Coordinates of C-alpha atoms in Angstrom, one line a residue:
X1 CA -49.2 3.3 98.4
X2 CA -46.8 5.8 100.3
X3 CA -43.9 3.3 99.8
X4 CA -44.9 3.3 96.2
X5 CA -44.7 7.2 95.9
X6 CA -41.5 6.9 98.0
X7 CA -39.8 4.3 95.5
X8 CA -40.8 6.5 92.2
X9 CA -39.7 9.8 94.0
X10 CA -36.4 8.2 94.1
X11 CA -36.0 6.8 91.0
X12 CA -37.2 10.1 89.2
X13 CA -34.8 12.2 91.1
X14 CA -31.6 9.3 90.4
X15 CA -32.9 9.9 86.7
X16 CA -32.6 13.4 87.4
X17 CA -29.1 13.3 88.9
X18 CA -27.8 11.4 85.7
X19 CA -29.6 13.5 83.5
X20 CA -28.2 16.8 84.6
X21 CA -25.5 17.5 82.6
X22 CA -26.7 15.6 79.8
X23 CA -28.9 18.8 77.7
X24 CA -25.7 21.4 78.8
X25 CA -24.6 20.8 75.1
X26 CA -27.6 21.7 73.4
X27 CA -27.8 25.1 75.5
X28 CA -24.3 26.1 75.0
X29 CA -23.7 28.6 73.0
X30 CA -22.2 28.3 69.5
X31 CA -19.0 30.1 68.3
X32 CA -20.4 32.5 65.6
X33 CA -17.4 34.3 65.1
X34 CA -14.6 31.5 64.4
X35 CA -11.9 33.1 62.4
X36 CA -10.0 30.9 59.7
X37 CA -6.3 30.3 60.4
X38 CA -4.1 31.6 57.9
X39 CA -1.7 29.1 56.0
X40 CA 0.7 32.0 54.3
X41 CA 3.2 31.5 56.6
X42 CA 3.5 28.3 56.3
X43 CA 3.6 28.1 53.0
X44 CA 6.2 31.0 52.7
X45 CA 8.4 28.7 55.4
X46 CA 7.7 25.3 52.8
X47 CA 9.6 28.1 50.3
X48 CA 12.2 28.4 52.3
X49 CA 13.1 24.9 53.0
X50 CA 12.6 24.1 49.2
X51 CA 15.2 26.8 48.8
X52 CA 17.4 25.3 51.4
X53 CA 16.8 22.1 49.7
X54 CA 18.3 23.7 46.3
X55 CA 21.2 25.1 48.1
X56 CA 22.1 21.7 49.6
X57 CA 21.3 19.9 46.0
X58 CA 23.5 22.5 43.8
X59 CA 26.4 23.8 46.9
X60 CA 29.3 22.5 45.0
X61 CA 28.4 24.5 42.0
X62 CA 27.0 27.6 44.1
X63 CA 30.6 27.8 46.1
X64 CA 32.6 26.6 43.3
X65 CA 35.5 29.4 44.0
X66 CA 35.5 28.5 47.8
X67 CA 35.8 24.6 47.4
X68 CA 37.3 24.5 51.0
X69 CA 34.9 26.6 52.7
X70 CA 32.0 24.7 51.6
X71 CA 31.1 22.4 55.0
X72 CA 31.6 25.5 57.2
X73 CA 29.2 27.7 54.6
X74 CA 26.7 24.6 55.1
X75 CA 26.5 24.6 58.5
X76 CA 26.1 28.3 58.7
X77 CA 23.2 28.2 56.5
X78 CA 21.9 25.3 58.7
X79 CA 22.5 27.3 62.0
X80 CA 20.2 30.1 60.4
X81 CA 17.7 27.5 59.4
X82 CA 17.6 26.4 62.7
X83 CA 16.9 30.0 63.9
X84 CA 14.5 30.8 61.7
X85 CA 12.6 27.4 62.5
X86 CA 12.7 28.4 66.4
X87 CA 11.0 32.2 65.2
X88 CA 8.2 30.3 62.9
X89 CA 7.6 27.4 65.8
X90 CA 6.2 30.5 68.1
X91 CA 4.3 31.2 65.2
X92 CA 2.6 28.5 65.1
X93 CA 2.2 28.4 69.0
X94 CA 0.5 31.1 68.4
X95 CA -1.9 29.7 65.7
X96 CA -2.0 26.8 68.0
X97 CA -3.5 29.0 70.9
X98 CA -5.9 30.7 68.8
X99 CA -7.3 27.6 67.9
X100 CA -7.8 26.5 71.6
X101 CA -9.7 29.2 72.2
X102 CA -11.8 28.9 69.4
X103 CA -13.1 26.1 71.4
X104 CA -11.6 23.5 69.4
X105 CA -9.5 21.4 71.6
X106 CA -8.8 18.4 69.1
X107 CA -7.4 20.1 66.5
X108 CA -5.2 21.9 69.1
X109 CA -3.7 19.3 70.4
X110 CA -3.4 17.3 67.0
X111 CA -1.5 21.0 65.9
X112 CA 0.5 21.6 69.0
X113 CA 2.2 17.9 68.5
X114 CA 2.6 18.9 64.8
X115 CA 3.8 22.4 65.3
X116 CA 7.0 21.1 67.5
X117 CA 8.3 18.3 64.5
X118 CA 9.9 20.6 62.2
X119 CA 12.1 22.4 64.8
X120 CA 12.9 18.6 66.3
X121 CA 14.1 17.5 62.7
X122 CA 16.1 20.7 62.0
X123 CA 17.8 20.4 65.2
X124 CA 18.4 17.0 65.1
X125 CA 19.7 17.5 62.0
X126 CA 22.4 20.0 63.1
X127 CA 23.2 17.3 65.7
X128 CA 24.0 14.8 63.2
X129 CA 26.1 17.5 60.9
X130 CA 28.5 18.3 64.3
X131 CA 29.0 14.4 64.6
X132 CA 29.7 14.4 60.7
X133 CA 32.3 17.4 61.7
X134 CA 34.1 15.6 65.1
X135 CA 33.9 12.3 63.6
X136 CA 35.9 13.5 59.8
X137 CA 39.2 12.3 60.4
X138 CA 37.5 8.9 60.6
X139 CA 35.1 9.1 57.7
X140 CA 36.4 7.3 54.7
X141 CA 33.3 6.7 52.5
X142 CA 31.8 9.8 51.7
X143 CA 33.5 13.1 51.2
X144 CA 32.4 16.0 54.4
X145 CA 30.2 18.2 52.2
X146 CA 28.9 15.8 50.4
X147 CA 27.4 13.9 54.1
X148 CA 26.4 16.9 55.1
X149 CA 24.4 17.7 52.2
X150 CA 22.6 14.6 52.7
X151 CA 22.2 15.4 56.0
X152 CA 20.6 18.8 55.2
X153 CA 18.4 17.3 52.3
X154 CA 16.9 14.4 54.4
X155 CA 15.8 17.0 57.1
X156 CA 14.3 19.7 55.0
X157 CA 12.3 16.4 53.2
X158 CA 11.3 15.6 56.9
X159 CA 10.0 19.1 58.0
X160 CA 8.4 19.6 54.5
X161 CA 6.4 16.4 55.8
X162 CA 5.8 17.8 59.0
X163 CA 4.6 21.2 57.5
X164 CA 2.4 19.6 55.1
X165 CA 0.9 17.5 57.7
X166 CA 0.1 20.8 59.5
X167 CA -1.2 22.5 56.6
X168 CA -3.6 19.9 55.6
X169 CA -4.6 20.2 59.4
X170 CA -5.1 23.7 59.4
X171 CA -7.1 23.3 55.8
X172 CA -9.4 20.8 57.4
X173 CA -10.0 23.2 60.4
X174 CA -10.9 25.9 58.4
X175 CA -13.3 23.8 56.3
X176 CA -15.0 22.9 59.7
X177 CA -19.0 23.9 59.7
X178 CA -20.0 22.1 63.3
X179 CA -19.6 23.4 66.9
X180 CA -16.7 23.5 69.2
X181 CA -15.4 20.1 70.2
X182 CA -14.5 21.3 73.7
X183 CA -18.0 21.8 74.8
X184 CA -18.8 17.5 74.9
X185 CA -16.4 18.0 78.3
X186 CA -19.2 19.5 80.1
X187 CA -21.1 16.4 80.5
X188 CA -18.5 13.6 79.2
X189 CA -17.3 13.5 82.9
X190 CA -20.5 13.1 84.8
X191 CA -22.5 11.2 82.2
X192 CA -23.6 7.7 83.7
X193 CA -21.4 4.9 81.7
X194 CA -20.2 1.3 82.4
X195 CA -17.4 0.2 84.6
X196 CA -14.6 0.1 81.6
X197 CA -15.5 3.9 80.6
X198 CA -15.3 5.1 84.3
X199 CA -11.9 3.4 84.8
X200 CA -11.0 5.2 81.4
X201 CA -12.0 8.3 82.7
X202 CA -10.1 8.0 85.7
X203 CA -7.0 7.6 83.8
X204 CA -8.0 11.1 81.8
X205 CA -8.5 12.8 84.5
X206 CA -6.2 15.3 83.6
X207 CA -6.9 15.7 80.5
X208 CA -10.4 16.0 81.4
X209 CA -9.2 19.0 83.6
X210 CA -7.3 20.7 80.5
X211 CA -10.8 19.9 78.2
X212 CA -12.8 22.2 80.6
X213 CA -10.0 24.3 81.3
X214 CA -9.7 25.2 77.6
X215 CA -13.8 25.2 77.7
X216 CA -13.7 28.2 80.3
X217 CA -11.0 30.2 77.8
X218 CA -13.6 29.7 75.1
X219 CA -16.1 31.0 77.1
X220 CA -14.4 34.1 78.2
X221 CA -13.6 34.2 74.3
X222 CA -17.1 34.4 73.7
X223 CA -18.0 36.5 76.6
X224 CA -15.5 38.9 75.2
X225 CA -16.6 38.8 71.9
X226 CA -20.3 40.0 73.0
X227 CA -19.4 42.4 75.2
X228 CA -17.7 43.9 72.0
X229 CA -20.4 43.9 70.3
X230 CA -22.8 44.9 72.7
X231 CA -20.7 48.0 73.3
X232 CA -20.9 48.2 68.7
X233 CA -24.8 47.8 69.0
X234 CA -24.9 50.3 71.9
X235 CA -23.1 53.0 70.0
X236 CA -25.4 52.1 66.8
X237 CA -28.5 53.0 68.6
X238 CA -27.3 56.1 70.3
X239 CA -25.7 57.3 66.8
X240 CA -29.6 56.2 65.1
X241 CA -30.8 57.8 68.5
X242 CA -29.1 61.2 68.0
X243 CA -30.2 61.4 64.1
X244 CA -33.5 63.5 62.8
X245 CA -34.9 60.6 60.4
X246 CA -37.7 59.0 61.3
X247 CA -37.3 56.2 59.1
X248 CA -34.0 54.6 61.1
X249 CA -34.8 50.9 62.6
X250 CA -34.8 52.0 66.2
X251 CA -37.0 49.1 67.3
X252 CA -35.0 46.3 64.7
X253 CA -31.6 48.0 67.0
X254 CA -33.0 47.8 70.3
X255 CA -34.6 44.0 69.6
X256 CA -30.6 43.0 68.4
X257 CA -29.3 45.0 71.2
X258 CA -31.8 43.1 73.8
X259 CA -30.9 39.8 72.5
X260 CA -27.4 40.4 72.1
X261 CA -27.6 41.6 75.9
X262 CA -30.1 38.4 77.0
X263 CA -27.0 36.4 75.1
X264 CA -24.5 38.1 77.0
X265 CA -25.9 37.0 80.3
X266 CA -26.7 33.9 79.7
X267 CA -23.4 33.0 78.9
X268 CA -22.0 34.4 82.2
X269 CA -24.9 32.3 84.2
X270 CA -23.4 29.5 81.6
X271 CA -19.4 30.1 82.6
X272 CA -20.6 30.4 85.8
X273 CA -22.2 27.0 86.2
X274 CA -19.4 25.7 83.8
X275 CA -17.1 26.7 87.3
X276 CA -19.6 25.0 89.7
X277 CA -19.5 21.9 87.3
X278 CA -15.7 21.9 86.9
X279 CA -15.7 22.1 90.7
X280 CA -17.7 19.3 91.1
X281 CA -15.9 17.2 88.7
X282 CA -12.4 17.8 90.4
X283 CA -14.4 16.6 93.9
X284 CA -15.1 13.4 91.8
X285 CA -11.6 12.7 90.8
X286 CA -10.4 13.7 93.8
X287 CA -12.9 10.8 95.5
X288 CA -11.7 8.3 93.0
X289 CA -8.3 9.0 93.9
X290 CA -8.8 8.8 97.6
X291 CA -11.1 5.0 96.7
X292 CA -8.2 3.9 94.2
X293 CA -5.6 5.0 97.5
X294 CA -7.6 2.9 99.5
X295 CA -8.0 0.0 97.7
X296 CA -3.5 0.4 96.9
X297 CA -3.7 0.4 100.9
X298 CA -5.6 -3.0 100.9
X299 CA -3.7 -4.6 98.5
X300 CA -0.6 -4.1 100.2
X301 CA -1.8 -5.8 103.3
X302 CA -2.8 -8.6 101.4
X303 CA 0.5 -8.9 99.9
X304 CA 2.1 -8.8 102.8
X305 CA -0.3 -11.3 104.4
X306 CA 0.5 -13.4 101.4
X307 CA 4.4 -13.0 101.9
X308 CA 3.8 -14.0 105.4
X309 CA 1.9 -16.9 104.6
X310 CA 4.8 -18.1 101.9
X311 CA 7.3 -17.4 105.0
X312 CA 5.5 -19.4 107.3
X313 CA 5.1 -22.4 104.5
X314 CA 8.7 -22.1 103.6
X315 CA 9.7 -22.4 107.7
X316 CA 7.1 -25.2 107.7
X317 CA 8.7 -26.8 104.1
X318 CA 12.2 -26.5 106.0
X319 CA 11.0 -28.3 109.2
X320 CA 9.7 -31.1 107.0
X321 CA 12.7 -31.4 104.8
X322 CA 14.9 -31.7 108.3
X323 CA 12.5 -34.3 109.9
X324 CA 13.0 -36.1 107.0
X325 CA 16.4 -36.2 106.9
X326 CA 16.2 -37.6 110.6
X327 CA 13.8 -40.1 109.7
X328 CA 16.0 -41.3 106.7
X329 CA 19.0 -41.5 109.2
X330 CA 17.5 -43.0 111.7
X331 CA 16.1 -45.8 109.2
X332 CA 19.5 -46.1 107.8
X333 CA 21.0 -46.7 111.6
X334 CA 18.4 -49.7 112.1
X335 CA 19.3 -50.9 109.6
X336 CA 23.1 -51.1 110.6
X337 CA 21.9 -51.9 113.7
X338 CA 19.7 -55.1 112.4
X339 CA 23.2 -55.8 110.2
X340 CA 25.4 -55.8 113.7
X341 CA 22.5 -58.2 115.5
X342 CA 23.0 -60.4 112.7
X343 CA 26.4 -60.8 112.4
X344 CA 26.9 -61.1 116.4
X345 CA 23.8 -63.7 116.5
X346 CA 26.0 -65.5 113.8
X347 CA 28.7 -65.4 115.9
X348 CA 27.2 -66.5 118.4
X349 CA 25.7 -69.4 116.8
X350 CA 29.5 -70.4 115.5
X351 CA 30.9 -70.4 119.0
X352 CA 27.9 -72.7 120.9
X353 CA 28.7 -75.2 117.3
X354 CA 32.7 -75.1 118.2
X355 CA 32.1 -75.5 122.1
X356 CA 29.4 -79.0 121.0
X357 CA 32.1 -80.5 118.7
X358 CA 35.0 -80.2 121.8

């Protein structure tokens, strides 16, 4: 009976262990106050490079006076395009980093690959117009301006792309109605899974560390955000506090102010354990890494056992291949020997016949 107790003791407290992070989602708290990212600037930049994409289409009729100064006026308007993409990429860093600390990591990263493409294709677009420029005296097809206007049109088509792609991103952001993404990283690490999904994990172990990472910036989002408004609901009451009417909603203020304060500390009790849990999940990786070290360490001896092993085979292989070659010359040396018997036994024979008939 007492090894019974004993057995379901245990088992109830391993179902305990893997079921310990698993309800964190549910008591997390959700992000009430997600602003919408704005897409004016992004549109005002596809303006520009529609613009751009005019001046490269109708140059030779814009700078019909100054024929030969059309390839340098071309890449001087593609040297400003190129600064003004650097200025709007920090933009959209910017809009990038607001989004991670919304709390949704996803669409941050997704953003953050976007957000660098039209700066890559405007600069390697000026990259291709100086080899147009170095390599001229060697171009024969096409006339200068009219390479580097292709060059400038197929660039501002490829960072229109880019910026569309991002827009539709940002659209689809802003149409989002479900809770932060980031908060599944509170449990995804130290949920029980199969062998495949823990190897997995151990390969996204940093990204794993950036999930919660961005998690605790979303908490001290949301921290910050309610100790605003705590402060707002604080200065309410004493405002309703301080007036003569009896008909304010003193008790309706105080029960928001309560909860808003009961809210406030539970999410620094939840950051708090958020810290113990990240913690605990660096000690994890950190023991996988010393048990995949280990096993490297064991491998190596058994490769070098096994090269060993092929060296001594290989001396062994040589010994036999020598022994054989002895063996084969020794046979063949009989055999010349058997040949010289012969041929002196023949003799032999010969002489006694000679010595009969005299």
């Amino acid at each position: 009976m007492s090894h019974e107790r004993h057995a379901s003791s245990a088992t109830a407290l391993m179902a305990e262990e893997d079921n310990m992070f698993v309800d964190i989602l549910q008591e997390a708290p959700l992000s009430v106050h997600r602003q919408r990212r704005s897409i004016f600037g992004s549109v005002m930049y596809c303006f520009l490079l529609a613009g751009y994409a005019v001046l490269a289409a109708a140059a030779p009729w814009i700078f019909v006076l100054i024929p030969k100064l059309l390839p340098t006026l071309l890449c001087s308007s593609n040297v400003i395009l190129l600064i003004v993409t650097a200025i709007f990429q920090q933009y959209l860093v910017y809009q990038v980093r607001k989004v991670r600390l919304q709390g949704y990591y996803t669409f941050s990263q997704k953003l953050k690959n976007i957000a660098r493409l039209p700066f890559a294709a405007i600069a390697y677009g000026t990259a291709l117009m100086l080899l147009v420029l170095v390599w001229r005296p060697y171009i024969h097809i096409l006339s200068v301006s009219t390479l580097l206007r292709i060059v400038m049109f197929v660039e501002v088509i490829c960072a229109g792309c880019f910026m569309s792609m991002y827009i539709g991103c940002v659209h689809q952001y802003n149409s989002l109605n479900g809770q932060p993404d980031v908060l599944k990283s509170l449990y995804s690490a130290l949920q029980p899974s199969s062998s495949l999904e823990e190897l997995s994990r151990y390969h996204d172990g940093g990204r794993l560390s950036d999930q919660q990472m961005a998690l605790l910036q979303y908490q001290r989002e949301n921290l910050h955000f309610l100790s605003e408004e705590v402060l707002r609901l604080q200065e309410c009451l004493s405002k309703y506090q301080r007036s003569d009417d009896g008909s304010t909603p003193q008790v309706d203020l105080a029960h928001l102010l309560a909860s808003r304060d009961q809210e406030l500390r539970a999410l620094s009790a939840e950051m708090n354990q958020v810290h113990s849990e990240l913690r605990l999940a660096r000690c994890l990786i950190v023991e996988r890494d010393s048990e995949i070290q280990r096993i490297r360490v064991t491998n190596n001896e058994y490769v070098e056992e096994n090269e060993r092993l092929r060296a001594i085979l290989g001396e062994w292989s040589a010994r036999a291949a020598k022994l054989e070659r002895a063996l084969e010359a020794e046979r063949l040396s009989n055999m010349e020997l058997q040949k010289s018997i012969a041929k002196l036994q023949n003799k032999s024979a010969g002489t006694s016949a000679e010595d009969d008939q005299v």
